PDB file of C-alpha atoms and ligand atoms in Angstrom:
ATOM      1  CA  UNK K  23      15.216  23.849  -0.681  1.00 89.00           C
ATOM      2  CA  UNK K  24      11.727  22.304  -0.358  1.00 95.00           C
ATOM      3  CA  UNK K  25      11.506  19.850   2.548  1.00 97.00           C
ATOM      4  CA  UNK K  26       9.476  16.629   2.744  1.00 98.00           C
ATOM      5  CA  UNK K  27       9.420  13.871   5.339  1.00 98.00           C
ATOM      6  CA  UNK K  28       8.094  10.459   6.244  1.00 98.00           C
ATOM      7  CA  UNK K  29       6.393  10.668   9.640  1.00 98.00           C
ATOM      8  CA  UNK K  30       5.817   7.438  11.576  1.00 96.00           C
ATOM      9  CA  UNK K  31       6.838   5.373  14.564  1.00 96.00           C
ATOM     10  CA  UNK K  32       9.146   3.582  13.957  1.00 93.00           C
ATOM     11  CA  UNK K  33      10.795   4.973  10.800  1.00 94.00           C
ATOM     12  CA  UNK K  34      14.452   3.919  11.140  1.00 90.00           C
ATOM     13  CA  UNK K  35      14.335   1.146   8.535  1.00 88.00           C
ATOM     14  CA  UNK K  36      12.193   3.013   6.022  1.00 93.00           C
ATOM     15  CA  UNK K  37      13.224   2.902   2.364  1.00 95.00           C
ATOM     16  CA  UNK K  38      11.278   6.111   1.576  1.00 97.00           C
ATOM     17  CA  UNK K  39      14.217   8.576   1.992  1.00 97.00           C
ATOM     18  CA  UNK K  40      16.255   6.463  -0.478  1.00 96.00           C
ATOM     19  CA  UNK K  41      13.335   6.281  -2.951  1.00 98.00           C
ATOM     20  CA  UNK K  42      12.525  10.017  -2.866  1.00 98.00           C
ATOM     21  CA  UNK K  43      16.203  11.015  -3.120  1.00 97.00           C
ATOM     22  CA  UNK K  44      16.475   8.821  -6.231  1.00 97.00           C
ATOM     23  CA  UNK K  45      13.291  10.365  -7.727  1.00 98.00           C
ATOM     24  CA  UNK K  46      14.641  13.877  -7.021  1.00 98.00           C
ATOM     25  CA  UNK K  47      17.981  13.125  -8.768  1.00 97.00           C
ATOM     26  CA  UNK K  48      16.200  11.557 -11.719  1.00 97.00           C
ATOM     27  CA  UNK K  49      13.790  14.481 -12.233  1.00 98.00           C
ATOM     28  CA  UNK K  50      16.355  17.169 -11.232  1.00 97.00           C
ATOM     29  CA  UNK K  51      14.173  18.478  -8.425  1.00 96.00           C
ATOM     30  CA  UNK K  52      15.817  20.401  -5.574  1.00 96.00           C
ATOM     31  CA  UNK K  53      14.333  18.887  -2.424  1.00 97.00           C
ATOM     32  CA  UNK K  54      15.186  17.126   0.801  1.00 97.00           C
ATOM     33  CA  UNK K  55      13.298  14.147   2.255  1.00 98.00           C
ATOM     34  CA  UNK K  56      13.955  12.688   5.673  1.00 97.00           C
ATOM     35  CA  UNK K  57      12.462  10.165   8.103  1.00 98.00           C
ATOM     36  CA  UNK K  58      10.907  11.848  11.110  1.00 98.00           C
ATOM     37  CA  UNK K  59       9.887   9.817  14.147  1.00 97.00           C
ATOM     38  CA  UNK K  60       6.838  11.165  16.004  1.00 98.00           C
ATOM     39  CA  UNK K  61       6.020  10.253  19.612  1.00 98.00           C
ATOM     40  CA  UNK K  62       2.999   7.928  19.696  1.00 97.00           C
ATOM     41  CA  UNK K  63       0.905  10.711  21.255  1.00 97.00           C
ATOM     42  CA  UNK K  64       2.536  13.519  19.273  1.00 98.00           C
ATOM     43  CA  UNK K  65       1.671  13.114  15.581  1.00 98.00           C
ATOM     44  CA  UNK K  66      -0.128  16.456  15.123  1.00 98.00           C
ATOM     45  CA  UNK K  67       2.587  18.338  17.072  1.00 98.00           C
ATOM     46  CA  UNK K  68       5.250  16.771  14.854  1.00 98.00           C
ATOM     47  CA  UNK K  69       3.336  17.834  11.731  1.00 98.00           C
ATOM     48  CA  UNK K  70       2.908  21.365  13.138  1.00 97.00           C
ATOM     49  CA  UNK K  71       6.653  21.679  13.879  1.00 97.00           C
ATOM     50  CA  UNK K  72       7.603  20.313  10.477  1.00 98.00           C
ATOM     51  CA  UNK K  73       5.289  22.818   8.751  1.00 97.00           C
ATOM     52  CA  UNK K  74       6.716  25.643  10.879  1.00 95.00           C
ATOM     53  CA  UNK K  75      10.203  24.675   9.641  1.00 94.00           C
ATOM     54  CA  UNK K  76       8.955  25.036   6.059  1.00 94.00           C
ATOM     55  CA  UNK K  77       7.858  21.439   5.314  1.00 97.00           C
ATOM     56  CA  UNK K  78       5.897  21.254   2.049  1.00 98.00           C
ATOM     57  CA  UNK K  79       4.477  17.751   2.402  1.00 98.00           C
ATOM     58  CA  UNK K  80       4.784  14.461   4.255  1.00 98.00           C
ATOM     59  CA  UNK K  81       4.208  10.781   3.856  1.00 98.00           C
ATOM     60  CA  UNK K  82       2.575   9.119   6.835  1.00 97.00           C
ATOM     61  CA  UNK K  83       3.103   5.555   7.986  1.00 94.00           C
ATOM     62  CA  UNK K  84       2.150   3.228  10.840  1.00 91.00           C
ATOM     63  CA  UNK K  85       0.478   4.017  13.220  1.00 93.00           C
ATOM     64  CA  UNK K  86      -0.654   7.487  12.128  1.00 95.00           C
ATOM     65  CA  UNK K  87      -2.564   7.005   8.841  1.00 94.00           C
ATOM     66  CA  UNK K  88      -5.991   7.344  10.476  1.00 92.00           C
ATOM     67  CA  UNK K  89      -4.932  10.358  12.570  1.00 96.00           C
ATOM     68  CA  UNK K  90      -3.566  11.963   9.397  1.00 97.00           C
ATOM     69  CA  UNK K  91      -7.024  11.558   7.871  1.00 96.00           C
ATOM     70  CA  UNK K  92      -8.547  13.636  10.710  1.00 97.00           C
ATOM     71  CA  UNK K  93      -5.773  16.234  10.505  1.00 97.00           C
ATOM     72  CA  UNK K  94      -6.324  16.918   6.784  1.00 98.00           C
ATOM     73  CA  UNK K  95      -8.640  19.834   5.995  1.00 98.00           C
ATOM     74  CA  UNK K  96      -9.455  18.389   2.556  1.00 98.00           C
ATOM     75  CA  UNK K  97      -9.422  14.760   1.349  1.00 98.00           C
ATOM     76  CA  UNK K  98      -9.246  13.137  -2.067  1.00 97.00           C
ATOM     77  CA  UNK K  99     -12.076  10.680  -2.738  1.00 94.00           C
ATOM     78  CA  UNK K 100      -9.743   7.670  -2.475  1.00 94.00           C
ATOM     79  CA  UNK K 101      -8.460   8.902   0.925  1.00 96.00           C
ATOM     80  CA  UNK K 102     -11.985   9.547   2.186  1.00 96.00           C
ATOM     81  CA  UNK K 103     -13.056   6.039   1.193  1.00 94.00           C
ATOM     82  CA  UNK K 104      -9.914   4.479   2.673  1.00 94.00           C
ATOM     83  CA  UNK K 105     -10.424   6.419   5.931  1.00 94.00           C
ATOM     84  CA  UNK K 106      -6.640   6.703   5.998  1.00 92.00           C
ATOM     85  CA  UNK K 107      -4.047   9.103   4.603  1.00 97.00           C
ATOM     86  CA  UNK K 108      -0.450   8.349   3.605  1.00 97.00           C
ATOM     87  CA  UNK K 109       0.295  11.651   1.815  1.00 98.00           C
ATOM     88  CA  UNK K 110      -0.133  15.168   3.201  1.00 98.00           C
ATOM     89  CA  UNK K 111       0.385  18.307   1.124  1.00 98.00           C
ATOM     90  CA  UNK K 112       0.643  21.613   2.964  1.00 98.00           C
ATOM     91  CA  UNK K 113      -0.970  24.528   1.123  1.00 94.00           C
ATOM     92  CA  UNK K 114      -1.012  27.820   3.085  1.00 89.00           C
ATOM     93  CA  UNK K 115      -3.543  27.087   5.850  1.00 90.00           C
ATOM     94  CA  UNK K 116      -4.959  23.947   4.227  1.00 96.00           C
ATOM     95  CA  UNK K 117      -3.739  20.340   4.440  1.00 98.00           C
ATOM     96  CA  UNK K 118      -4.650  18.035   1.547  1.00 98.00           C
ATOM     97  CA  UNK K 119      -4.827  14.341   2.504  1.00 98.00           C
ATOM     98  CA  UNK K 120      -4.442  11.611  -0.107  1.00 98.00           C
ATOM     99  CA  UNK K 121      -3.957   7.854  -0.075  1.00 97.00           C
ATOM    100  CA  UNK K 122      -1.603   6.523  -2.749  1.00 97.00           C
ATOM    101  CA  UNK K 123      -1.271   2.937  -1.443  1.00 96.00           C
ATOM    102  CA  UNK K 124      -4.045   1.524  -3.631  1.00 97.00           C
ATOM    103  CA  UNK K 125      -2.885   3.097  -6.872  1.00 97.00           C
ATOM    104  CA  UNK K 126       0.637   1.922  -5.929  1.00 98.00           C
ATOM    105  CA  UNK K 127      -0.569  -1.688  -5.713  1.00 98.00           C
ATOM    106  CA  UNK K 128      -2.568  -1.488  -8.937  1.00 98.00           C
ATOM    107  CA  UNK K 129       0.352   0.066 -10.901  1.00 98.00           C
ATOM    108  CA  UNK K 130       2.769  -2.530  -9.565  1.00 98.00           C
ATOM    109  CA  UNK K 131       0.487  -5.407 -10.571  1.00 98.00           C
ATOM    110  CA  UNK K 132      -0.641  -4.112 -13.959  1.00 98.00           C
ATOM    111  CA  UNK K 133       2.384  -2.136 -15.210  1.00 97.00           C
ATOM    112  CA  UNK K 134       5.439  -3.624 -13.506  1.00 97.00           C
ATOM    113  CA  UNK K 135       4.300  -7.229 -13.205  1.00 97.00           C
ATOM    114  CA  UNK K 136       2.055  -7.505 -16.290  1.00 98.00           C
ATOM    115  CA  UNK K 137      -0.736  -8.978 -14.171  1.00 98.00           C
ATOM    116  CA  UNK K 138      -4.038  -7.661 -15.571  1.00 97.00           C
ATOM    117  CA  UNK K 139      -6.968  -7.376 -13.168  1.00 98.00           C
ATOM    118  CA  UNK K 140      -9.854  -6.624 -15.551  1.00 98.00           C
ATOM    119  CA  UNK K 141     -12.137  -9.639 -15.864  1.00 98.00           C
ATOM    120  CA  UNK K 142     -10.176 -11.691 -13.327  1.00 98.00           C
ATOM    121  CA  UNK K 143     -11.188 -13.348 -10.069  1.00 98.00           C
ATOM    122  CA  UNK K 144      -9.365 -11.552  -7.240  1.00 98.00           C
ATOM    123  CA  UNK K 145      -9.038 -12.684  -3.612  1.00 98.00           C
ATOM    124  CA  UNK K 146      -8.011 -10.086  -1.015  1.00 98.00           C
ATOM    125  CA  UNK K 147      -6.797 -11.522   2.301  1.00 98.00           C
ATOM    126  CA  UNK K 148      -7.257  -9.234   5.324  1.00 97.00           C
ATOM    127  CA  UNK K 149      -9.584  -6.389   6.255  1.00 95.00           C
ATOM    128  CA  UNK K 150      -7.245  -3.944   8.022  1.00 90.00           C
ATOM    129  CA  UNK K 151      -6.014  -0.520   6.910  1.00 87.00           C
ATOM    130  CA  UNK K 152      -4.088  -1.805   3.892  1.00 91.00           C
ATOM    131  CA  UNK K 153      -7.070  -3.763   2.530  1.00 94.00           C
ATOM    132  CA  UNK K 154      -9.354  -0.766   3.029  1.00 93.00           C
ATOM    133  CA  UNK K 155      -6.882   1.489   1.204  1.00 93.00           C
ATOM    134  CA  UNK K 156      -6.708  -0.678  -1.922  1.00 96.00           C
ATOM    135  CA  UNK K 157     -10.371  -1.607  -2.426  1.00 96.00           C
ATOM    136  CA  UNK K 158     -11.526   1.458  -4.370  1.00 96.00           C
ATOM    137  CA  UNK K 159      -8.554   1.426  -6.820  1.00 96.00           C
ATOM    138  CA  UNK K 160      -9.051  -2.351  -7.246  1.00 98.00           C
ATOM    139  CA  UNK K 161     -12.702  -1.861  -8.243  1.00 98.00           C
ATOM    140  CA  UNK K 162     -11.617   0.762 -10.775  1.00 96.00           C
ATOM    141  CA  UNK K 163      -9.686  -1.979 -12.613  1.00 98.00           C
ATOM    142  CA  UNK K 164     -12.999  -3.867 -13.144  1.00 98.00           C
ATOM    143  CA  UNK K 165     -12.222  -7.388 -11.912  1.00 98.00           C
ATOM    144  CA  UNK K 166     -14.885 -10.005 -12.628  1.00 98.00           C
ATOM    145  CA  UNK K 167     -15.119 -10.795  -8.907  1.00 98.00           C
ATOM    146  CA  UNK K 168     -13.514  -9.561  -5.713  1.00 98.00           C
ATOM    147  CA  UNK K 169     -13.658 -11.658  -2.548  1.00 98.00           C
ATOM    148  CA  UNK K 170     -12.399 -10.468   0.843  1.00 98.00           C
ATOM    149  CA  UNK K 171     -11.683 -12.962   3.600  1.00 98.00           C
ATOM    150  CA  UNK K 172     -10.505 -12.118   7.088  1.00 98.00           C
ATOM    151  CA  UNK K 173      -9.746 -13.905  10.364  1.00 97.00           C
ATOM    152  CA  UNK K 174     -12.327 -11.652  12.054  1.00 97.00           C
ATOM    153  CA  UNK K 175     -15.194 -12.213   9.632  1.00 98.00           C
ATOM    154  CA  UNK K 176     -17.180  -9.218  10.895  1.00 98.00           C
ATOM    155  CA  UNK K 177     -14.464  -6.813   9.703  1.00 96.00           C
ATOM    156  CA  UNK K 178     -14.596  -8.287   6.172  1.00 98.00           C
ATOM    157  CA  UNK K 179     -18.373  -7.930   6.181  1.00 98.00           C
ATOM    158  CA  UNK K 180     -18.115  -4.316   7.348  1.00 96.00           C
ATOM    159  CA  UNK K 181     -15.778  -3.560   4.448  1.00 96.00           C
ATOM    160  CA  UNK K 182     -18.224  -5.187   2.072  1.00 97.00           C
ATOM    161  CA  UNK K 183     -21.056  -3.025   3.381  1.00 97.00           C
ATOM    162  CA  UNK K 184     -18.956   0.162   3.117  1.00 95.00           C
ATOM    163  CA  UNK K 185     -17.599  -0.496  -0.392  1.00 96.00           C
ATOM    164  CA  UNK K 186     -20.540  -2.276  -2.084  1.00 97.00           C
ATOM    165  CA  UNK K 187     -21.703   1.000  -3.740  1.00 96.00           C
ATOM    166  CA  UNK K 188     -18.329   1.222  -5.548  1.00 96.00           C
ATOM    167  CA  UNK K 189     -18.167  -2.371  -6.837  1.00 97.00           C
ATOM    168  CA  UNK K 190     -19.770  -1.591 -10.219  1.00 97.00           C
ATOM    169  CA  UNK K 191     -20.124  -4.812 -12.256  1.00 97.00           C
ATOM    170  CA  UNK K 192     -17.696  -6.696 -10.001  1.00 98.00           C
ATOM    171  CA  UNK K 193     -19.256  -9.544  -7.961  1.00 98.00           C
ATOM    172  CA  UNK K 194     -18.237  -8.568  -4.426  1.00 98.00           C
ATOM    173  CA  UNK K 195     -18.313 -11.053  -1.534  1.00 98.00           C
ATOM    174  CA  UNK K 196     -16.851 -11.187   1.962  1.00 98.00           C
ATOM    175  CA  UNK K 197     -16.430 -13.889   4.582  1.00 98.00           C
ATOM    176  CA  UNK K 198     -14.001 -16.099   6.471  1.00 98.00           C
ATOM    177  CA  UNK K 199     -11.232 -18.426   5.274  1.00 97.00           C
ATOM    178  CA  UNK K 200     -13.542 -21.452   5.601  1.00 95.00           C
ATOM    179  CA  UNK K 201     -16.034 -19.919   3.150  1.00 95.00           C
ATOM    180  CA  UNK K 202     -13.813 -20.161   0.057  1.00 95.00           C
ATOM    181  CA  UNK K 203     -13.264 -23.945   0.002  1.00 89.00           C
ATOM    182  CA  UNK K 204     -13.396 -25.122  -3.625  1.00 89.00           C
ATOM    183  CA  UNK K 205     -13.108 -21.598  -5.105  1.00 94.00           C
ATOM    184  CA  UNK K 206     -10.291 -20.705  -7.496  1.00 97.00           C
ATOM    185  CA  UNK K 207      -8.752 -17.260  -7.994  1.00 98.00           C
ATOM    186  CA  UNK K 208      -6.530 -15.689 -10.678  1.00 98.00           C
ATOM    187  CA  UNK K 209      -4.937 -13.131  -8.338  1.00 98.00           C
ATOM    188  CA  UNK K 210      -4.508 -13.581  -4.571  1.00 98.00           C
ATOM    189  CA  UNK K 211      -3.330 -10.502  -2.644  1.00 98.00           C
ATOM    190  CA  UNK K 212      -2.148 -10.847   0.946  1.00 97.00           C
ATOM    191  CA  UNK K 213      -3.046  -7.642   2.819  1.00 96.00           C
ATOM    192  CA  UNK K 214      -2.740  -9.248   6.268  1.00 95.00           C
ATOM    193  CA  UNK K 215       0.142  -8.658   8.636  1.00 91.00           C
ATOM    194  CA  UNK K 216       0.506 -12.435   9.231  1.00 91.00           C
ATOM    195  CA  UNK K 217       3.811 -12.526   7.309  1.00 85.00           C
ATOM    196  CA  UNK K 218       5.215  -9.875   9.688  1.00 83.00           C
ATOM    197  CA  UNK K 219       4.613 -12.319  12.546  1.00 86.00           C
ATOM    198  CA  UNK K 220       6.042 -15.171  10.449  1.00 86.00           C
ATOM    199  CA  UNK K 221       2.628 -16.868  10.456  1.00 88.00           C
ATOM    200  CA  UNK K 222       0.887 -18.652   7.586  1.00 89.00           C
ATOM    201  CA  UNK K 223      -2.816 -18.261   6.800  1.00 95.00           C
ATOM    202  CA  UNK K 224      -5.486 -20.986   7.035  1.00 94.00           C
ATOM    203  CA  UNK K 225      -5.817 -21.378   3.252  1.00 94.00           C
ATOM    204  CA  UNK K 226      -6.423 -24.608   1.368  1.00 86.00           C
ATOM    205  CA  UNK K 227      -3.895 -25.556  -1.287  1.00 83.00           C
ATOM    206  CA  UNK K 228      -6.263 -25.424  -4.259  1.00 91.00           C
ATOM    207  CA  UNK K 229      -7.281 -21.753  -4.410  1.00 96.00           C
ATOM    208  CA  UNK K 230      -5.026 -20.956  -7.363  1.00 97.00           C
ATOM    209  CA  UNK K 231      -6.496 -21.072 -10.879  1.00 97.00           C
ATOM    210  CA  UNK K 232      -4.095 -22.009 -13.708  1.00 96.00           C
ATOM    211  CA  UNK K 233      -1.494 -19.193 -14.198  1.00 96.00           C
ATOM    212  CA  UNK K 234      -2.531 -17.552 -10.913  1.00 98.00           C
ATOM    213  CA  UNK K 235      -0.572 -14.698  -9.369  1.00 98.00           C
ATOM    214  CA  UNK K 236       0.189 -14.491  -5.612  1.00 98.00           C
ATOM    215  CA  UNK K 237       1.101 -11.048  -4.242  1.00 98.00           C
ATOM    216  CA  UNK K 238       2.217 -10.234  -0.689  1.00 97.00           C
ATOM    217  CA  UNK K 239       2.055  -6.540   0.297  1.00 96.00           C
ATOM    218  CA  UNK K 240       4.871  -7.224   2.746  1.00 93.00           C
ATOM    219  CA  UNK K 241       8.433  -7.325   1.434  1.00 90.00           C
ATOM    220  CA  UNK K 242      11.579  -8.861   2.808  1.00 85.00           C
ATOM    221  CA  UNK K 243      14.984  -9.718   1.403  1.00 82.00           C
ATOM    222  CA  UNK K 244      14.392 -13.288   2.617  1.00 84.00           C
ATOM    223  CA  UNK K 245      10.964 -13.842   1.032  1.00 88.00           C
ATOM    224  CA  UNK K 246       7.734 -14.071   3.040  1.00 93.00           C
ATOM    225  CA  UNK K 247       5.876 -17.023   4.611  1.00 94.00           C
ATOM    226  CA  UNK K 248       2.853 -16.328   2.368  1.00 96.00           C
ATOM    227  CA  UNK K 249       4.886 -16.432  -0.848  1.00 96.00           C
ATOM    228  CA  UNK K 250       6.743 -19.560   0.278  1.00 95.00           C
ATOM    229  CA  UNK K 251       3.375 -21.230   0.875  1.00 96.00           C
ATOM    230  CA  UNK K 252       1.898 -19.921  -2.423  1.00 96.00           C
ATOM    231  CA  UNK K 253       4.784 -21.394  -4.416  1.00 95.00           C
ATOM    232  CA  UNK K 254       4.178 -24.882  -2.994  1.00 96.00           C
ATOM    233  CA  UNK K 255       0.382 -24.469  -3.361  1.00 96.00           C
ATOM    234  CA  UNK K 256       0.660 -23.928  -7.115  1.00 95.00           C
ATOM    235  CA  UNK K 257       0.737 -20.180  -7.797  1.00 97.00           C
ATOM    236  CA  UNK K 258       2.483 -19.662 -11.155  1.00 97.00           C
ATOM    237  CA  UNK K 259       3.778 -16.154 -10.433  1.00 97.00           C
ATOM    238  CA  UNK K 260       4.760 -14.439  -7.195  1.00 97.00           C
ATOM    239  CA  UNK K 261       5.708 -10.976  -6.000  1.00 97.00           C
ATOM    240  CA  UNK K 262       6.301  -9.188  -2.735  1.00 96.00           C
ATOM    241  CA  UNK K 263       5.163  -5.582  -2.101  1.00 96.00           C
ATOM    242  CA  UNK K 264       8.401  -3.701  -2.769  1.00 96.00           C
ATOM    243  CA  UNK K 265       7.039  -2.431  -6.092  1.00 98.00           C
ATOM    244  CA  UNK K 266       3.898  -1.187  -4.340  1.00 98.00           C
ATOM    245  CA  UNK K 267       6.096   0.801  -1.949  1.00 97.00           C
ATOM    246  CA  UNK K 268       7.980   2.433  -4.839  1.00 98.00           C
ATOM    247  CA  UNK K 269       4.785   3.119  -6.828  1.00 98.00           C
ATOM    248  CA  UNK K 270       2.939   4.728  -3.909  1.00 98.00           C
ATOM    249  CA  UNK K 271       6.009   6.940  -3.409  1.00 98.00           C
ATOM    250  CA  UNK K 272       6.030   7.853  -7.120  1.00 98.00           C
ATOM    251  CA  UNK K 273       2.375   8.920  -6.879  1.00 98.00           C
ATOM    252  CA  UNK K 274       3.103  11.106  -3.802  1.00 98.00           C
ATOM    253  CA  UNK K 275       6.120  12.630  -5.564  1.00 98.00           C
ATOM    254  CA  UNK K 276       4.027  13.437  -8.659  1.00 98.00           C
ATOM    255  CA  UNK K 277       1.365  15.033  -6.473  1.00 98.00           C
ATOM    256  CA  UNK K 278       3.912  17.237  -4.699  1.00 98.00           C
ATOM    257  CA  UNK K 279       6.186  18.136  -7.614  1.00 98.00           C
ATOM    258  CA  UNK K 280       3.927  17.947 -10.678  1.00 97.00           C
ATOM    259  CA  UNK K 281       6.379  15.603 -12.408  1.00 98.00           C
ATOM    260  CA  UNK K 282       6.100  11.807 -12.496  1.00 96.00           C
ATOM    261  CA  UNK K 283       9.333   9.931 -11.846  1.00 97.00           C
ATOM    262  CA  UNK K 284      10.069   6.603 -13.522  1.00 95.00           C
ATOM    263  CA  UNK K 285       9.950   3.850 -10.926  1.00 96.00           C
ATOM    264  CA  UNK K 286      11.696   1.066 -12.882  1.00 95.00           C
ATOM    265  CA  UNK K 287      15.323   1.979 -12.205  1.00 95.00           C
ATOM    266  CA  UNK K 288      14.601   2.909  -8.567  1.00 97.00           C
ATOM    267  CA  UNK K 289      12.877  -0.433  -7.950  1.00 97.00           C
ATOM    268  CA  UNK K 290      15.803  -2.365  -9.497  1.00 96.00           C
ATOM    269  CA  UNK K 291      18.286  -0.373  -7.415  1.00 95.00           C
ATOM    270  CA  UNK K 292      16.301  -1.080  -4.252  1.00 95.00           C
ATOM    271  CA  UNK K 293      16.104  -4.810  -5.084  1.00 92.00           C
ATOM    272  CA  UNK K 294      19.898  -4.902  -5.541  1.00 92.00           C
ATOM    273  CA  UNK K 295      20.374  -3.078  -2.232  1.00 89.00           C
ATOM    274  CA  UNK K 296      18.072  -5.505  -0.411  1.00 84.00           C
ATOM    275  CA  UNK K 297      19.722  -8.564  -1.994  1.00 83.00           C
ATOM    276  CA  UNK K 298      23.161  -7.375  -0.875  1.00 83.00           C
ATOM    277  CA  UNK K 299      21.869  -7.268   2.732  1.00 73.00           C
ATOM    278  CA  UNK K 300      20.291 -10.746   2.698  1.00 65.00           C
TER     279      UNK K 300
HETATM  280  P1  LIG X  23      -3.666  -3.844  10.103  1.00 75.86           P
HETATM  281  O1  LIG X  23      -3.110  -4.080  11.471  1.00 75.86           O
HETATM  282  O2  LIG X  23      -4.600  -2.702   9.881  1.00 75.86           O
HETATM  283  O3  LIG X  23      -4.470  -5.172   9.659  1.00 75.86           O
HETATM  284  C1  LIG X  23      -3.903  -6.437   9.819  1.00 75.86           C
HETATM  285  C2  LIG X  23      -4.736  -7.488   9.080  1.00 75.86           C
HETATM  286  O4  LIG X  23      -4.017  -8.731   9.136  1.00 75.86           O
HETATM  287  C3  LIG X  23      -6.108  -7.748   9.698  1.00 75.86           C
HETATM  288  O5  LIG X  23      -7.005  -8.083   8.669  1.00 75.86           O
HETATM  289  C4  LIG X  23      -5.828  -8.966  10.607  1.00 75.86           C
HETATM  290  O6  LIG X  23      -6.964  -9.771  10.836  1.00 75.86           O
HETATM  291  C5  LIG X  23      -4.862  -9.727   9.733  1.00 75.86           C
HETATM  292  N1  LIG X  23      -4.006 -10.645  10.485  1.00 75.86           N
HETATM  293  C6  LIG X  23      -2.988 -10.317  11.318  1.00 75.86           C
HETATM  294  N2  LIG X  23      -2.401 -11.443  11.802  1.00 75.86           N
HETATM  295  C7  LIG X  23      -3.053 -12.488  11.248  1.00 75.86           C
HETATM  296  C8  LIG X  23      -2.916 -13.904  11.359  1.00 75.86           C
HETATM  297  N3  LIG X  23      -1.974 -14.458  12.125  1.00 75.86           N
HETATM  298  N4  LIG X  23      -3.768 -14.686  10.667  1.00 75.86           N
HETATM  299  C9  LIG X  23      -4.733 -14.115   9.871  1.00 75.86           C
HETATM  300  N5  LIG X  23      -4.912 -12.795   9.728  1.00 75.86           N
HETATM  301  C10 LIG X  23      -4.086 -11.984  10.419  1.00 75.86           C
HETATM  302  O7  LIG X  23      -2.398  -3.800   9.138  1.00 75.86           O
HETATM  303  P2  LIG X  23      -2.312  -3.081   7.712  1.00 75.86           P
HETATM  304  O8  LIG X  23      -3.563  -3.410   6.986  1.00 75.86           O
HETATM  305  O9  LIG X  23      -1.922  -1.670   7.876  1.00 75.86           O
HETATM  306  O10 LIG X  23      -1.036  -3.805   7.031  1.00 75.86           O
HETATM  307  C11 LIG X  23      -1.142  -5.140   6.487  1.00 75.86           C
HETATM  308  C12 LIG X  23       0.133  -5.489   5.733  1.00 75.86           C
HETATM  309  O11 LIG X  23       0.272  -4.692   4.557  1.00 75.86           O
HETATM  310  C13 LIG X  23       1.425  -5.306   6.525  1.00 75.86           C
HETATM  311  O12 LIG X  23       2.251  -6.434   6.274  1.00 75.86           O
HETATM  312  C14 LIG X  23       2.042  -4.049   5.930  1.00 75.86           C
HETATM  313  O13 LIG X  23       3.444  -4.058   6.041  1.00 75.86           O
HETATM  314  C15 LIG X  23       1.597  -4.190   4.476  1.00 75.86           C
HETATM  315  N6  LIG X  23       1.588  -2.897   3.728  1.00 75.86           N
HETATM  316  C16 LIG X  23       2.457  -2.744   2.681  1.00 75.86           C
HETATM  317  C17 LIG X  23       2.493  -1.581   1.937  1.00 75.86           C
HETATM  318  C18 LIG X  23       3.465  -1.458   0.794  1.00 75.86           C
HETATM  319  O14 LIG X  23       3.660  -0.318   0.291  1.00 75.86           O
HETATM  320  N7  LIG X  23       4.076  -2.534   0.327  1.00 75.86           N
HETATM  321  C19 LIG X  23       1.590  -0.448   2.247  1.00 75.86           C
HETATM  322  C20 LIG X  23       0.681  -0.713   3.361  1.00 75.86           C
HETATM  323  C21 LIG X  23       0.707  -1.898   4.069  1.00 75.86           C
HETATM  324  P3  LIG X  23      -7.974  -9.436  12.066  1.00 75.86           P
HETATM  325  O15 LIG X  23      -8.877  -8.341  11.549  1.00 75.86           O
HETATM  326  O16 LIG X  23      -8.669 -10.716  12.303  1.00 75.86           O
HETATM  327  O17 LIG X  23      -7.120  -8.987  13.222  1.00 75.86           O
END
């Protein structure tokens, strides 16, 4: 049986084994997928051991996505631009590194949530690994404008400098939270980890255009501080990042197995599972 794994630290609460097992049943693929914890200083050794046991591919999560980028012998363009890898495919002596987070976000917004991005004004909050990973796929959807704001303004400006050549016709700006006073956005995506710390962001209450969508990459059975704030601040539609998680997994699965699973039933099943634990 072909073996796959999620490698990270920690990995105990990961939903990925559940998601990939469901995809395998649905597409009748014979495979196993497990969560594999790597010591903080032992990512490459863990990958080596897993390959020696016959591992065919792995997803990579916090804090190893950047190390996985260095370990890969070949990178897709989206992984190279992200500077981070969440999907490794082992091919004889080569290791292909890909990043499926961005396409996962875009598919969740456009396909699952019917939130078009073309021609819209998009605000991306945060300039860490997640923001970096989604920028290139976001530009490919051709928004009218894309604004990045970050607590550490310099990091937002660095992202702007790195990704400006890929913006196409999209007006691309970067700055701090205080710079967007009076601006309105159609889609606001929280790619900060503030919700993980139960913190809210220094945003004014009038950033949402009519019918605006607020999206938090974090997910939790109990909602997130960002989405709670967005509801009171006037966002018309809201979503957490559970769909992004399922969609990035579907893209990895398709890459490994050459067959694309349907994410709809798996996402509903996962939502039911989460709700029963809340
Ligand atoms: P990083 O640590 O790389 O970046 C964290 C970002 O959050 C930085 O921009 C940081 O700003 C900002 N930040 C943290 N705390 C605060 C705060 N209190 N106020 C304002 N800004 C803050 O994390 P990642 O980019 O890897 O992850 C970000 C989020 O995305 C996490 O919640 C993660 O769970 C989620 N995620 C979800 C995925 C999914 O499939 N649903 C996939 C990948 C990520 P500064 O630069 O100033 O420190």
